[in-house]
């Protein structure tokens, strides 16, 4: 039953249903998400520990679709406790950063830290301050595939790079056979899918390829997809849906979007065994991340080249981007209350139940301190 409920949650997360009333969500399955994220307890039980303070009104936010399922679970609990309406569009990291630097949202979500030019742009909307990165959600970027007759697949960085750069075009290619000697690989064309929108998921996925196999991935990287060939779809849900319905397809998206019809690739990192994406294997990698931001900025440096046993190398951390100073007075109380909740122990506990990884204790403690100082 637990597996059925998990699969049901994942399938529901690929749809989009407008929710009205006390919540302004843009994804479906909020009731199931609430039950799953609190490990069977009621949403009101989680909401009881939320400090609303002076939070009121409505918050507009946009950004990372990678964290959309987490945001929806958090919003459900927070809105029930505080009566604040939160509309998180989940239009992608690029859209979120743009909306933030144009002053259209109270906060943004991005799977990539702000670039110097984006920090400069943020100073126009953060009176006396600037935008900062607060790591809030961790997790693996799953490489999902749909190959009839193949349930388990191992790939390494060079093979992945060649597949997504259209250099390996068939599933029975010798390079894939070598990594999967017991698999019955069909004579079937590979259909690689990538993001059509600017995405921090793309940025992190290609950072992994650049770091581990630069000879096979000679692109500069960034939120926009650069390689030639392949097909595209918007947001993580769109890529996952295309992989699910296309025989021979492969794509990249967060583990929470892996569902019936999609299997995750295990990565040969050089460790004794290939590593499958999971909250545990992602946490093992993220735990080695270093804070490289300055001042109140808490941007992280991830280890894409890890060979540690059980550490999954293709991970991301989603940041909530907010002004350190100069936040809008009318939305600041609700913004701080919501960020305080999602960074809290209760908020972080939700993540592992929906295929995300909590932020390591040492780092999330710094996030909590920074949130209290927002003004």
XYZ file of C-alpha atoms in Angstrom:
375
model
C 0.000 0.000 0.000
C 2.885 2.362 0.807
C 4.341 1.809 -2.656
C 0.963 2.314 -4.291
C 0.454 5.556 -2.399
C 3.956 6.746 -3.354
C 3.355 5.964 -7.025
C -0.006 7.689 -6.854
C 1.614 10.797 -5.388
C 4.269 10.876 -8.089
C 1.734 10.403 -10.853
C -0.446 13.168 -9.466
C 2.508 15.541 -9.255
C 2.863 15.520 -13.041
C -0.546 17.109 -13.520
C -1.581 20.657 -12.800
C -4.896 21.568 -11.194
C -5.822 25.006 -9.967
C -6.643 25.149 -6.285
C -8.679 28.035 -5.002
C -9.814 29.305 -1.629
C -7.300 29.498 1.202
C -4.560 28.085 -1.023
C -3.287 29.370 -4.322
C -1.449 26.303 -5.535
C -0.810 25.421 -9.148
C -0.175 21.701 -8.811
C -2.492 18.837 -7.980
C -2.504 16.235 -5.244
C -2.172 18.570 -2.271
C -4.168 16.311 0.055
C -1.991 13.319 -0.743
C 1.113 15.463 -0.509
C 0.103 16.628 2.931
C -0.435 13.086 4.158
C 2.800 11.821 2.660
C 4.995 14.620 3.863
C 3.934 14.258 7.476
C 4.490 10.496 7.444
C 0.835 9.729 7.993
C 0.050 12.438 10.512
C -2.561 15.086 9.844
C -1.652 18.380 8.252
C -3.009 20.209 11.292
C -0.486 18.401 13.486
C 2.377 19.844 11.440
C 0.712 23.220 11.277
C 0.538 23.445 15.072
C 4.230 24.265 15.368
C 4.223 27.012 12.727
C 4.808 30.551 14.015
C 2.655 32.928 11.973
C 3.625 36.129 13.804
C 2.174 39.020 11.781
C 1.902 37.049 8.527
C -1.128 37.978 6.465
C -2.327 38.595 2.949
C -0.859 36.969 -0.140
C 2.637 36.066 -1.330
C 3.628 35.760 -4.965
C 6.656 33.639 -5.814
C 8.101 31.907 -8.862
C 11.060 29.814 -9.855
C 12.470 26.308 -9.649
C 10.123 23.564 -10.767
C 12.534 21.141 -9.067
C 11.206 22.159 -5.653
C 7.574 22.512 -6.736
C 6.371 19.374 -4.958
C 8.132 20.454 -1.763
C 6.728 23.988 -1.971
C 3.214 22.631 -2.459
C 3.503 20.491 0.674
C 4.894 23.389 2.700
C 2.282 25.841 1.412
C -0.527 23.486 2.353
C 0.590 23.352 5.993
C 1.559 27.014 6.259
C -1.624 28.337 4.679
C -3.801 26.203 6.935
C -1.971 27.524 9.989
C -1.658 31.189 9.046
C -4.348 31.872 6.457
C -1.781 33.340 4.070
C -2.362 32.734 0.395
C 0.815 31.719 -1.467
C 1.014 31.418 -5.228
C 4.233 29.712 -6.325
C 4.232 29.429 -10.113
C 7.148 27.019 -10.533
C 7.975 28.431 -13.956
C 11.661 27.502 -13.773
C 14.740 28.978 -12.136
C 15.347 31.488 -14.911
C 11.809 32.828 -14.723
C 12.036 33.045 -10.942
C 15.271 35.034 -10.886
C 13.934 37.409 -13.546
C 10.710 37.947 -11.599
C 12.714 38.620 -8.443
C 15.100 41.139 -9.985
C 12.106 42.924 -11.523
C 10.396 43.187 -8.145
C 7.434 41.009 -9.128
C 7.702 38.400 -6.345
C 8.426 38.291 -2.619
C 10.935 35.491 -3.106
C 12.166 33.213 -5.864
C 13.368 29.628 -6.069
C 16.466 28.757 -8.081
C 18.569 25.625 -8.431
C 21.555 27.845 -9.202
C 22.979 30.598 -7.049
C 22.648 34.193 -8.234
C 25.258 35.310 -10.746
C 27.142 38.585 -10.098
C 25.081 40.451 -12.670
C 21.874 39.135 -11.073
C 23.036 40.307 -7.646
C 23.651 43.742 -9.164
C 20.174 43.760 -10.695
C 18.643 42.755 -7.352
C 19.990 45.893 -5.680
C 17.410 47.919 -7.636
C 14.553 46.158 -5.821
C 16.258 45.464 -2.462
C 16.421 48.957 -0.967
C 19.803 49.220 0.744
C 20.483 45.520 0.282
C 20.744 42.749 -2.302
C 19.435 39.324 -3.171
C 20.902 36.393 -1.241
C 20.765 32.611 -1.696
C 19.312 30.474 1.097
C 19.738 26.709 0.475
C 16.469 25.047 1.403
C 15.897 21.898 -0.653
C 18.353 19.210 -1.686
C 17.934 16.213 -3.891
C 19.148 14.040 -6.715
C 18.687 14.824 -10.376
C 17.471 11.502 -11.697
C 18.260 10.443 -15.231
C 15.076 8.628 -16.157
C 14.667 6.248 -19.068
C 11.898 4.371 -20.856
C 13.339 1.385 -22.723
C 10.985 -1.567 -23.220
C 12.361 -4.720 -21.634
C 15.035 -2.910 -19.610
C 14.392 -2.332 -15.905
C 17.910 -1.596 -14.689
C 20.458 0.564 -16.482
C 23.931 1.747 -15.554
C 25.575 4.707 -17.295
C 28.697 6.731 -16.599
C 29.497 10.377 -17.275
C 31.137 9.900 -20.717
C 28.233 7.776 -21.953
C 25.647 10.217 -20.621
C 27.445 13.124 -22.281
C 27.517 11.338 -25.639
C 23.836 10.396 -25.382
C 22.704 13.951 -24.634
C 25.080 15.359 -27.265
C 23.645 12.991 -29.915
C 26.948 11.108 -30.273
C 25.418 7.827 -29.072
C 22.094 7.356 -30.807
C 20.986 3.746 -30.293
C 20.304 1.753 -27.148
C 22.386 -1.246 -28.254
C 25.488 0.889 -28.699
C 28.689 -0.937 -27.582
C 29.419 1.691 -24.910
C 26.049 1.041 -23.252
C 26.429 -2.727 -23.654
C 29.787 -2.628 -21.893
C 28.218 -1.007 -18.835
C 25.213 -3.354 -18.925
C 26.462 -6.797 -19.995
C 23.402 -8.674 -18.719
C 20.752 -6.286 -20.061
C 18.775 -7.081 -23.201
C 19.306 -3.757 -24.945
C 17.035 -3.326 -27.968
C 17.932 -2.010 -31.408
C 16.016 1.179 -30.667
C 16.724 4.843 -31.311
C 17.570 6.935 -28.244
C 15.213 9.891 -27.730
C 16.946 12.348 -25.361
C 14.791 15.073 -23.801
C 16.044 18.292 -22.206
C 14.457 21.413 -20.729
C 13.115 24.057 -23.113
C 13.085 26.762 -20.423
C 16.022 28.183 -18.507
C 16.521 25.798 -15.640
C 18.768 25.305 -12.657
C 18.249 21.583 -13.161
C 19.913 21.920 -16.556
C 22.662 24.013 -14.994
C 23.437 21.378 -12.348
C 23.143 18.438 -14.742
C 25.587 20.021 -17.181
C 27.904 21.100 -14.324
C 28.191 17.398 -13.535
C 29.120 16.601 -17.148
C 31.596 19.492 -17.338
C 33.267 18.453 -14.089
C 33.484 14.730 -14.801
C 33.937 14.399 -18.555
C 35.082 17.698 -20.089
C 36.464 15.940 -23.170
C 32.968 14.732 -24.020
C 30.994 17.803 -22.941
C 32.587 20.900 -24.399
C 29.855 23.393 -23.591
C 30.137 26.266 -21.137
C 27.028 25.291 -19.179
C 24.328 27.459 -17.661
C 20.564 27.410 -17.272
C 19.886 27.259 -21.020
C 20.452 23.969 -22.860
C 23.366 24.269 -25.308
C 23.893 20.879 -26.967
C 22.488 20.180 -30.397
C 19.834 17.607 -31.162
C 17.369 15.981 -28.843
C 13.889 17.203 -27.994
C 12.706 19.652 -25.378
C 9.842 20.172 -22.962
C 9.045 22.814 -20.329
C 9.704 22.278 -16.623
C 10.630 19.005 -14.966
C 7.069 17.722 -15.215
C 7.076 18.270 -18.970
C 10.334 16.389 -19.520
C 9.167 13.528 -17.294
C 5.880 13.281 -19.148
C 7.650 13.058 -22.508
C 9.973 10.325 -21.241
C 7.032 8.397 -19.822
C 5.111 8.383 -23.098
C 8.034 7.874 -25.528
C 9.668 4.469 -26.036
C 13.441 4.862 -26.143
C 13.366 8.163 -24.254
C 15.770 9.450 -21.625
C 15.711 12.732 -19.709
C 16.752 14.423 -16.485
C 14.529 15.672 -13.669
C 14.153 15.453 -9.915
C 13.544 12.058 -8.338
C 10.033 13.068 -7.285
C 9.070 13.068 -10.978
C 10.089 9.435 -11.526
C 6.850 7.474 -11.869
C 5.369 4.348 -13.416
C 6.817 3.978 -16.898
C 10.085 5.713 -15.965
C 13.094 3.961 -14.456
C 16.078 5.799 -12.906
C 19.622 5.273 -14.196
C 22.309 4.182 -11.728
C 25.568 6.092 -12.147
C 28.981 4.441 -12.343
C 31.049 6.953 -10.373
C 34.129 4.810 -9.957
C 32.958 3.542 -6.568
C 32.715 -0.206 -5.999
C 29.032 -0.217 -7.010
C 26.909 2.009 -9.286
C 24.822 4.479 -7.294
C 21.085 4.913 -7.772
C 19.399 8.252 -7.043
C 17.748 8.423 -3.628
C 17.367 10.883 -0.801
C 20.037 8.971 1.117
C 22.580 8.889 -1.717
C 21.980 12.578 -2.489
C 22.375 13.500 1.169
C 25.717 11.681 1.210
C 26.941 13.979 -1.557
C 25.333 17.222 -0.337
C 26.789 16.693 3.143
C 30.205 17.416 1.613
C 29.056 20.747 0.141
C 30.909 23.902 1.152
C 29.454 27.365 1.719
C 31.142 29.661 -0.789
C 28.825 32.663 -0.519
C 29.974 35.822 1.233
C 28.183 37.916 3.812
C 24.661 36.622 4.341
C 24.705 34.709 1.059
C 24.854 30.942 1.656
C 25.453 29.577 -1.850
C 27.104 26.149 -1.895
C 29.745 24.311 -3.897
C 28.726 20.708 -4.616
C 31.069 17.787 -5.290
C 30.052 16.461 -8.713
C 33.196 14.326 -8.972
C 32.614 12.297 -5.824
C 33.631 8.649 -5.814
C 32.497 8.071 -2.238
C 30.623 4.844 -1.655
C 26.873 5.378 -1.835
C 27.129 9.051 -2.849
C 25.042 10.042 -5.875
C 26.937 12.691 -7.861
C 24.186 14.455 -9.850
C 22.600 16.532 -7.115
C 21.199 20.001 -6.759
C 20.327 22.399 -4.000
C 17.436 24.776 -4.518
C 17.844 28.234 -3.037
C 15.129 30.570 -1.882
C 16.221 34.022 -3.057
C 15.215 36.991 -0.947
C 16.525 40.455 -0.118
C 18.832 40.598 2.891
C 17.640 44.182 3.391
C 14.919 46.232 1.775
C 12.201 43.615 1.463
C 8.744 45.061 0.819
C 7.132 45.966 4.133
C 3.732 44.536 3.243
C 5.050 41.066 2.382
C 8.045 40.786 4.755
C 6.176 39.313 7.776
C 4.626 36.530 5.678
C 7.882 35.911 3.801
C 9.877 35.540 7.014
C 7.244 33.338 8.630
C 7.087 31.024 5.609
C 10.864 30.797 5.239
C 11.206 30.234 8.987
C 8.780 27.314 8.756
C 10.367 25.599 5.754
C 13.836 25.920 7.312
C 12.585 24.558 10.637
C 13.061 21.006 11.801
C 9.413 20.241 11.006
C 9.668 21.811 7.572
C 12.827 19.943 6.666
C 11.412 16.626 7.908
C 8.826 16.761 5.141
C 11.455 16.532 2.414
C 12.647 12.959 2.748
C 9.054 11.723 2.481
C 8.682 13.168 -1.028
C 12.055 12.211 -2.527
C 14.014 15.309 -1.556
C 17.019 15.605 0.744
C 17.012 17.889 3.803
C 19.755 20.490 3.960
C 22.599 19.334 6.274
C 22.252 20.505 9.892
C 25.289 22.782 9.927
C 24.107 24.658 6.839
C 20.393 24.889 7.694
C 21.356 26.349 11.086
C 23.014 29.246 9.264
C 19.915 29.619 7.082
C 17.695 29.960 10.158
C 19.911 32.649 11.635
C 19.937 34.579 8.355
C 16.144 34.440 8.050
C 15.706 36.054 11.467
C 17.857 38.966 10.327
C 15.884 39.746 7.173
C 14.423 43.240 7.165
